[in-house]
Amino acid sequence: MKRWLKMAAGAAAITLATAGCAGSGSGDSTNSSAPASNGTLTVWLMTGTAPEALTNSLHKEFEDAHPGVKVKYEIQQWNGIQQKLTTALASDNPPDVIELGNTQTPAFANQGVLADLSSSVKDFNGDQWLQGLKASGEFDGKTYGVPFYAANREVIYRKDMFEQAGITATPKTRAEWLDAITKLKAKFGSDPEFQALYQPGQNWYELLSFIWDEGGDIAQANGKSFKATLDSPQAKAGLEFYKQLTDASGTKAPKDADEATPQQAGIYGAGKVAMMIAVPGEADTAAKTDPSIKEKSGAFPIPGKTAGKSAPVFLGGSNLVIPTNSKNAAAAKDYVKLFSTPKYQTELAKAGYVPGTSTDVSALDANPLTKVMAEASKNGRAVPTSPKWGDVESGQNPIKDMLTAYLTGTKTLDQATADANAALDKLIGG
């Protein structure tokens, strides 16, 4: 989770233990017996999420509207949250509102410990939800999570290097992107340390963009389970472009590691890299190496193969949920409703997040990097909403293995995709 940095900490999955709790039933399963005049509403949000000024204002407004009800606000750490959530949600007295990573939500929904909020979607500004994040809060045809915030990758680039290489406009298509790489290498390639694009071999979130852009996916719903589709022609085409881009990039990144090993922001900040595919917050990390790097950097959406349409992007982020066993469910719903209003969604955007329940992202325009992220998020998607998806990301990820095998030539395209498809099916197919 932490490698997404604070802006997308909820994107990485956790392997979730099974909690033996009753199912949520049909309809809206929240307990409507919230205290009218006194009580405590316990809220768990994750570290690095909502700014303190936002939560202070939100809690005061909520308490003013609910005399006698006090918000017990607790900030949680990602490290160790798996067991803490599992234990809390299985208890008779869980927190009333919880932030869950978007890939965690289906697993807990499957365990029956989250309230079914389907009939309350309109109350939470449902017509304004970020569509790519909306899907991550749904399971088996019902809604269990309300979109909280999201972040996604873009291409962060050195404006000065582009100018020196004679690149007058940012690439809009894959072909233009490859052409820009050629020009950058022609200008700076005499430096043996130069990399036109830092491209780790296992950046599988980036691979998703190319697979989706080809019209493919990594898995498709098959009833309540999923069928892996990494061996489809579309998925293969996306993988082929990943290799083409990697081969062209001049990258020195390892083919058997992702962007966190080593941390790509530090390499970009060292001054020998013209581009990296990252969330905007990684520019701040790069500035720790070179404080001037932020002023030198711009951003553009990951180019698609067709002009006028950028590639789809993976949305990392979080949802807000209400536990089935909440003792103050009606008040919890009021809390989530207030958080979903434009007032507080705008504050989230000012903090650099793509808001989950508002289509107004104008507050992100002040920063050119977050502005591009917000534009790209409109074409964002989530990973398959399998309750077993945590096993994919926390274990021996077959998508990463596929990338390394194909990039190193250990396996052919057909072998790599067939083996990865079989391995993914074992994890989420049942």
mmCIF file of N, CA, C and O in Angstrom, residues 154-206:
data_model
loop_
_atom_site.group_PDB
_atom_site.id
_atom_site.type_symbol
_atom_site.label_atom_id
_atom_site.label_comp_id
_atom_site.label_asym_id
_atom_site.label_seq_id
_atom_site.Cartn_x
_atom_site.Cartn_y
_atom_site.Cartn_z
ATOM 1 N N GLU A 154 0.051 8.967 -14.334
ATOM 2 C CA GLU A 154 0.191 9.821 -15.509
ATOM 3 C C GLU A 154 1.658 9.778 -15.912
ATOM 4 O O GLU A 154 2.475 9.165 -15.218
ATOM 5 N N VAL A 155 2.001 10.422 -17.012
ATOM 6 C CA VAL A 155 3.403 10.516 -17.403
ATOM 7 C C VAL A 155 3.943 11.854 -16.899
ATOM 8 O O VAL A 155 3.484 12.910 -17.327
ATOM 9 N N ILE A 156 4.864 11.800 -15.966
ATOM 10 C CA ILE A 156 5.527 13.001 -15.467
ATOM 11 C C ILE A 156 6.822 13.167 -16.250
ATOM 12 O O ILE A 156 7.591 12.210 -16.393
ATOM 13 N N TYR A 157 7.046 14.365 -16.777
ATOM 14 C CA TYR A 157 8.180 14.535 -17.685
ATOM 15 C C TYR A 157 8.939 15.830 -17.399
ATOM 16 O O TYR A 157 8.410 16.764 -16.787
ATOM 17 N N ARG A 158 10.172 15.864 -17.872
ATOM 18 C CA ARG A 158 11.031 17.035 -17.733
ATOM 19 C C ARG A 158 10.767 17.995 -18.887
ATOM 20 O O ARG A 158 11.131 17.720 -20.038
ATOM 21 N N LYS A 159 10.147 19.114 -18.567
ATOM 22 C CA LYS A 159 9.823 20.096 -19.604
ATOM 23 C C LYS A 159 11.085 20.634 -20.268
ATOM 24 O O LYS A 159 11.101 20.864 -21.491
ATOM 25 N N ASP A 160 12.142 20.840 -19.488
ATOM 26 C CA ASP A 160 13.376 21.370 -20.064
ATOM 27 C C ASP A 160 14.009 20.396 -21.043
ATOM 28 O O ASP A 160 14.512 20.793 -22.106
ATOM 29 N N MET A 161 13.966 19.116 -20.721
ATOM 30 C CA MET A 161 14.537 18.121 -21.629
ATOM 31 C C MET A 161 13.723 18.011 -22.911
ATOM 32 O O MET A 161 14.287 17.874 -24.010
ATOM 33 N N PHE A 162 12.414 18.059 -22.795
ATOM 34 C CA PHE A 162 11.571 18.014 -23.982
ATOM 35 C C PHE A 162 11.880 19.199 -24.893
ATOM 36 O O PHE A 162 11.987 19.057 -26.121
ATOM 37 N N GLU A 163 12.026 20.355 -24.299
ATOM 38 C CA GLU A 163 12.309 21.556 -25.092
ATOM 39 C C GLU A 163 13.658 21.440 -25.794
ATOM 40 O O GLU A 163 13.779 21.732 -26.996
ATOM 41 N N GLN A 164 14.654 20.986 -25.067
ATOM 42 C CA GLN A 164 15.984 20.847 -25.660
ATOM 43 C C GLN A 164 16.009 19.801 -26.765
ATOM 44 O O GLN A 164 16.810 19.892 -27.697
ATOM 45 N N ALA A 165 15.133 18.803 -26.668
ATOM 46 C CA ALA A 165 15.084 17.754 -27.692
ATOM 47 C C ALA A 165 14.197 18.148 -28.872
ATOM 48 O O ALA A 165 14.038 17.356 -29.810
ATOM 49 N N GLY A 166 13.620 19.337 -28.837
ATOM 50 C CA GLY A 166 12.789 19.805 -29.942
ATOM 51 C C GLY A 166 11.388 19.235 -29.941
ATOM 52 O O GLY A 166 10.707 19.241 -30.978
ATOM 53 N N ILE A 167 10.915 18.774 -28.803
ATOM 54 C CA ILE A 167 9.555 18.246 -28.692
ATOM 55 C C ILE A 167 8.648 19.401 -28.299
ATOM 56 O O ILE A 167 8.724 19.901 -27.176
ATOM 57 N N THR A 168 7.804 19.823 -29.193
ATOM 58 C CA THR A 168 7.017 21.041 -28.986
ATOM 59 C C THR A 168 5.643 20.792 -28.395
ATOM 60 O O THR A 168 4.972 21.729 -27.968
ATOM 61 N N ALA A 169 5.207 19.555 -28.389
ATOM 62 C CA ALA A 169 3.891 19.225 -27.822
ATOM 63 C C ALA A 169 3.981 17.870 -27.140
ATOM 64 O O ALA A 169 4.713 16.983 -27.588
ATOM 65 N N THR A 170 3.255 17.713 -26.067
ATOM 66 C CA THR A 170 3.272 16.426 -25.376
ATOM 67 C C THR A 170 2.583 15.365 -26.230
ATOM 68 O O THR A 170 1.633 15.662 -26.958
ATOM 69 N N PRO A 171 3.041 14.122 -26.152
ATOM 70 C CA PRO A 171 2.472 13.055 -26.982
ATOM 71 C C PRO A 171 0.995 12.804 -26.678
ATOM 72 O O PRO A 171 0.576 12.776 -25.523
ATOM 73 N N LYS A 172 0.229 12.615 -27.738
ATOM 74 C CA LYS A 172 -1.199 12.307 -27.613
ATOM 75 C C LYS A 172 -1.502 10.858 -27.990
ATOM 76 O O LYS A 172 -2.594 10.362 -27.704
ATOM 77 N N THR A 173 -0.573 10.207 -28.673
ATOM 78 C CA THR A 173 -0.755 8.823 -29.091
ATOM 79 C C THR A 173 0.497 8.020 -28.745
ATOM 80 O O THR A 173 1.566 8.582 -28.454
ATOM 81 N N ARG A 174 0.368 6.706 -28.805
ATOM 82 C CA ARG A 174 1.528 5.852 -28.567
ATOM 83 C C ARG A 174 2.642 6.152 -29.564
ATOM 84 O O ARG A 174 3.831 6.188 -29.201
ATOM 85 N N ALA A 175 2.264 6.345 -30.823
ATOM 86 C CA ALA A 175 3.267 6.614 -31.854
ATOM 87 C C ALA A 175 4.029 7.898 -31.550
ATOM 88 O O ALA A 175 5.267 7.964 -31.698
ATOM 89 N N GLU A 176 3.322 8.933 -31.118
ATOM 90 C CA GLU A 176 3.977 10.190 -30.771
ATOM 91 C C GLU A 176 4.862 10.020 -29.537
ATOM 92 O O GLU A 176 5.912 10.658 -29.419
ATOM 93 N N TRP A 177 4.438 9.172 -28.628
ATOM 94 C CA TRP A 177 5.229 8.893 -27.427
ATOM 95 C C TRP A 177 6.553 8.233 -27.813
ATOM 96 O O TRP A 177 7.622 8.636 -27.339
ATOM 97 N N LEU A 178 6.497 7.236 -28.658
ATOM 98 C CA LEU A 178 7.715 6.564 -29.110
ATOM 99 C C LEU A 178 8.611 7.520 -29.889
ATOM 100 O O LEU A 178 9.850 7.464 -29.781
ATOM 101 N N ASP A 179 7.997 8.418 -30.661
ATOM 102 C CA ASP A 179 8.774 9.413 -31.410
ATOM 103 C C ASP A 179 9.482 10.369 -30.451
ATOM 104 O O ASP A 179 10.647 10.740 -30.681
ATOM 105 N N ALA A 180 8.812 10.756 -29.379
ATOM 106 C CA ALA A 180 9.438 11.632 -28.386
ATOM 107 C C ALA A 180 10.635 10.940 -27.734
ATOM 108 O O ALA A 180 11.677 11.578 -27.486
ATOM 109 N N ILE A 181 10.496 9.646 -27.461
ATOM 110 C CA ILE A 181 11.608 8.883 -26.888
ATOM 111 C C ILE A 181 12.803 8.887 -27.832
ATOM 112 O O ILE A 181 13.958 9.061 -27.420
ATOM 113 N N THR A 182 12.530 8.704 -29.110
ATOM 114 C CA THR A 182 13.611 8.726 -30.108
ATOM 115 C C THR A 182 14.344 10.057 -30.097
ATOM 116 O O THR A 182 15.591 10.112 -30.139
ATOM 117 N N LYS A 183 13.590 11.157 -30.027
ATOM 118 C CA LYS A 183 14.201 12.489 -30.024
ATOM 119 C C LYS A 183 14.997 12.735 -28.742
ATOM 120 O O LYS A 183 16.073 13.337 -28.772
ATOM 121 N N LEU A 184 14.481 12.271 -27.631
ATOM 122 C CA LEU A 184 15.197 12.435 -26.362
ATOM 123 C C LEU A 184 16.510 11.662 -26.368
ATOM 124 O O LEU A 184 17.545 12.167 -25.901
ATOM 125 N N LYS A 185 16.479 10.468 -26.896
ATOM 126 C CA LYS A 185 17.701 9.653 -26.945
ATOM 127 C C LYS A 185 18.717 10.261 -27.904
ATOM 128 O O LYS A 185 19.928 10.210 -27.656
ATOM 129 N N ALA A 186 18.223 10.859 -28.995
ATOM 130 C CA ALA A 186 19.137 11.505 -29.939
ATOM 131 C C ALA A 186 19.836 12.701 -29.293
ATOM 132 O O ALA A 186 21.012 12.976 -29.576
ATOM 133 N N LYS A 187 19.117 13.409 -28.436
ATOM 134 C CA LYS A 187 19.686 14.598 -27.794
ATOM 135 C C LYS A 187 20.571 14.253 -26.607
ATOM 136 O O LYS A 187 21.660 14.828 -26.431
ATOM 137 N N PHE A 188 20.156 13.330 -25.782
ATOM 138 C CA PHE A 188 20.846 13.075 -24.512
ATOM 139 C C PHE A 188 21.506 11.698 -24.428
ATOM 140 O O PHE A 188 22.127 11.368 -23.420
ATOM 141 N N GLY A 189 21.359 10.901 -25.477
ATOM 142 C CA GLY A 189 21.809 9.515 -25.416
ATOM 143 C C GLY A 189 23.304 9.327 -25.271
ATOM 144 O O GLY A 189 23.752 8.235 -24.909
ATOM 145 N N SER A 190 24.096 10.355 -25.517
ATOM 146 C CA SER A 190 25.549 10.210 -25.345
ATOM 147 C C SER A 190 25.936 10.061 -23.881
ATOM 148 O O SER A 190 27.034 9.591 -23.559
ATOM 149 N N ASP A 191 25.016 10.449 -22.992
ATOM 150 C CA ASP A 191 25.236 10.254 -21.556
ATOM 151 C C ASP A 191 24.811 8.832 -21.212
ATOM 152 O O ASP A 191 23.637 8.490 -21.322
ATOM 153 N N PRO A 192 25.740 7.994 -20.796
ATOM 154 C CA PRO A 192 25.405 6.582 -20.534
ATOM 155 C C PRO A 192 24.397 6.391 -19.399
ATOM 156 O O PRO A 192 23.799 5.327 -19.281
ATOM 157 N N GLU A 193 24.197 7.410 -18.585
ATOM 158 C CA GLU A 193 23.255 7.296 -17.479
ATOM 159 C C GLU A 193 21.852 7.790 -17.845
ATOM 160 O O GLU A 193 20.921 7.646 -17.050
ATOM 161 N N PHE A 194 21.693 8.340 -19.035
ATOM 162 C CA PHE A 194 20.403 8.913 -19.410
ATOM 163 C C PHE A 194 19.362 7.828 -19.693
ATOM 164 O O PHE A 194 19.662 6.787 -20.281
ATOM 165 N N GLN A 195 18.123 8.103 -19.262
ATOM 166 C CA GLN A 195 16.990 7.227 -19.543
ATOM 167 C C GLN A 195 15.822 8.095 -20.026
ATOM 168 O O GLN A 195 15.361 8.972 -19.292
ATOM 169 N N ALA A 196 15.371 7.847 -21.233
ATOM 170 C CA ALA A 196 14.246 8.627 -21.748
ATOM 171 C C ALA A 196 12.991 8.379 -20.915
ATOM 172 O O ALA A 196 12.208 9.298 -20.649
ATOM 173 N N LEU A 197 12.790 7.127 -20.522
ATOM 174 C CA LEU A 197 11.663 6.745 -19.677
ATOM 175 C C LEU A 197 12.146 5.711 -18.682
ATOM 176 O O LEU A 197 12.716 4.687 -19.081
ATOM 177 N N TYR A 198 11.947 5.972 -17.403
ATOM 178 C CA TYR A 198 12.265 4.955 -16.411
ATOM 179 C C TYR A 198 11.121 3.957 -16.402
ATOM 180 O O TYR A 198 9.984 4.292 -16.103
ATOM 181 N N GLN A 199 11.413 2.709 -16.751
ATOM 182 C CA GLN A 199 10.371 1.716 -17.004
ATOM 183 C C GLN A 199 10.675 0.404 -16.285
ATOM 184 O O GLN A 199 11.301 -0.500 -16.841
ATOM 185 N N PRO A 200 10.232 0.254 -15.033
ATOM 186 C CA PRO A 200 10.450 -1.010 -14.322
ATOM 187 C C PRO A 200 9.723 -2.157 -15.004
ATOM 188 O O PRO A 200 8.640 -1.986 -15.563
ATOM 189 N N GLY A 201 10.306 -3.335 -14.937
ATOM 190 C CA GLY A 201 9.729 -4.476 -15.641
ATOM 191 C C GLY A 201 8.386 -4.919 -15.108
ATOM 192 O O GLY A 201 7.564 -5.460 -15.855
ATOM 193 N N GLN A 202 8.122 -4.702 -13.810
ATOM 194 C CA GLN A 202 6.898 -5.227 -13.203
ATOM 195 C C GLN A 202 5.879 -4.145 -12.848
ATOM 196 O O GLN A 202 5.086 -4.316 -11.932
ATOM 197 N N ASN A 203 5.862 -3.068 -13.577
ATOM 198 C CA ASN A 203 4.882 -2.013 -13.322
ATOM 199 C C ASN A 203 3.541 -2.423 -13.929
ATOM 200 O O ASN A 203 3.085 -1.903 -14.943
ATOM 201 N N TRP A 204 2.880 -3.375 -13.296
ATOM 202 C CA TRP A 204 1.693 -3.998 -13.890
ATOM 203 C C TRP A 204 0.481 -3.089 -13.889
ATOM 204 O O TRP A 204 -0.423 -3.273 -14.709
ATOM 205 N N TYR A 205 0.445 -2.087 -13.015
ATOM 206 C CA TYR A 205 -0.653 -1.123 -13.084
ATOM 207 C C TYR A 205 -0.580 -0.341 -14.398
ATOM 208 O O TYR A 205 -1.591 0.022 -14.991
ATOM 209 N N GLU A 206 0.629 -0.078 -14.841
ATOM 210 C CA GLU A 206 0.815 0.562 -16.143
ATOM 211 C C GLU A 206 0.374 -0.383 -17.266
ATOM 212 O O GLU A 206 -0.297 0.040 -18.221
#
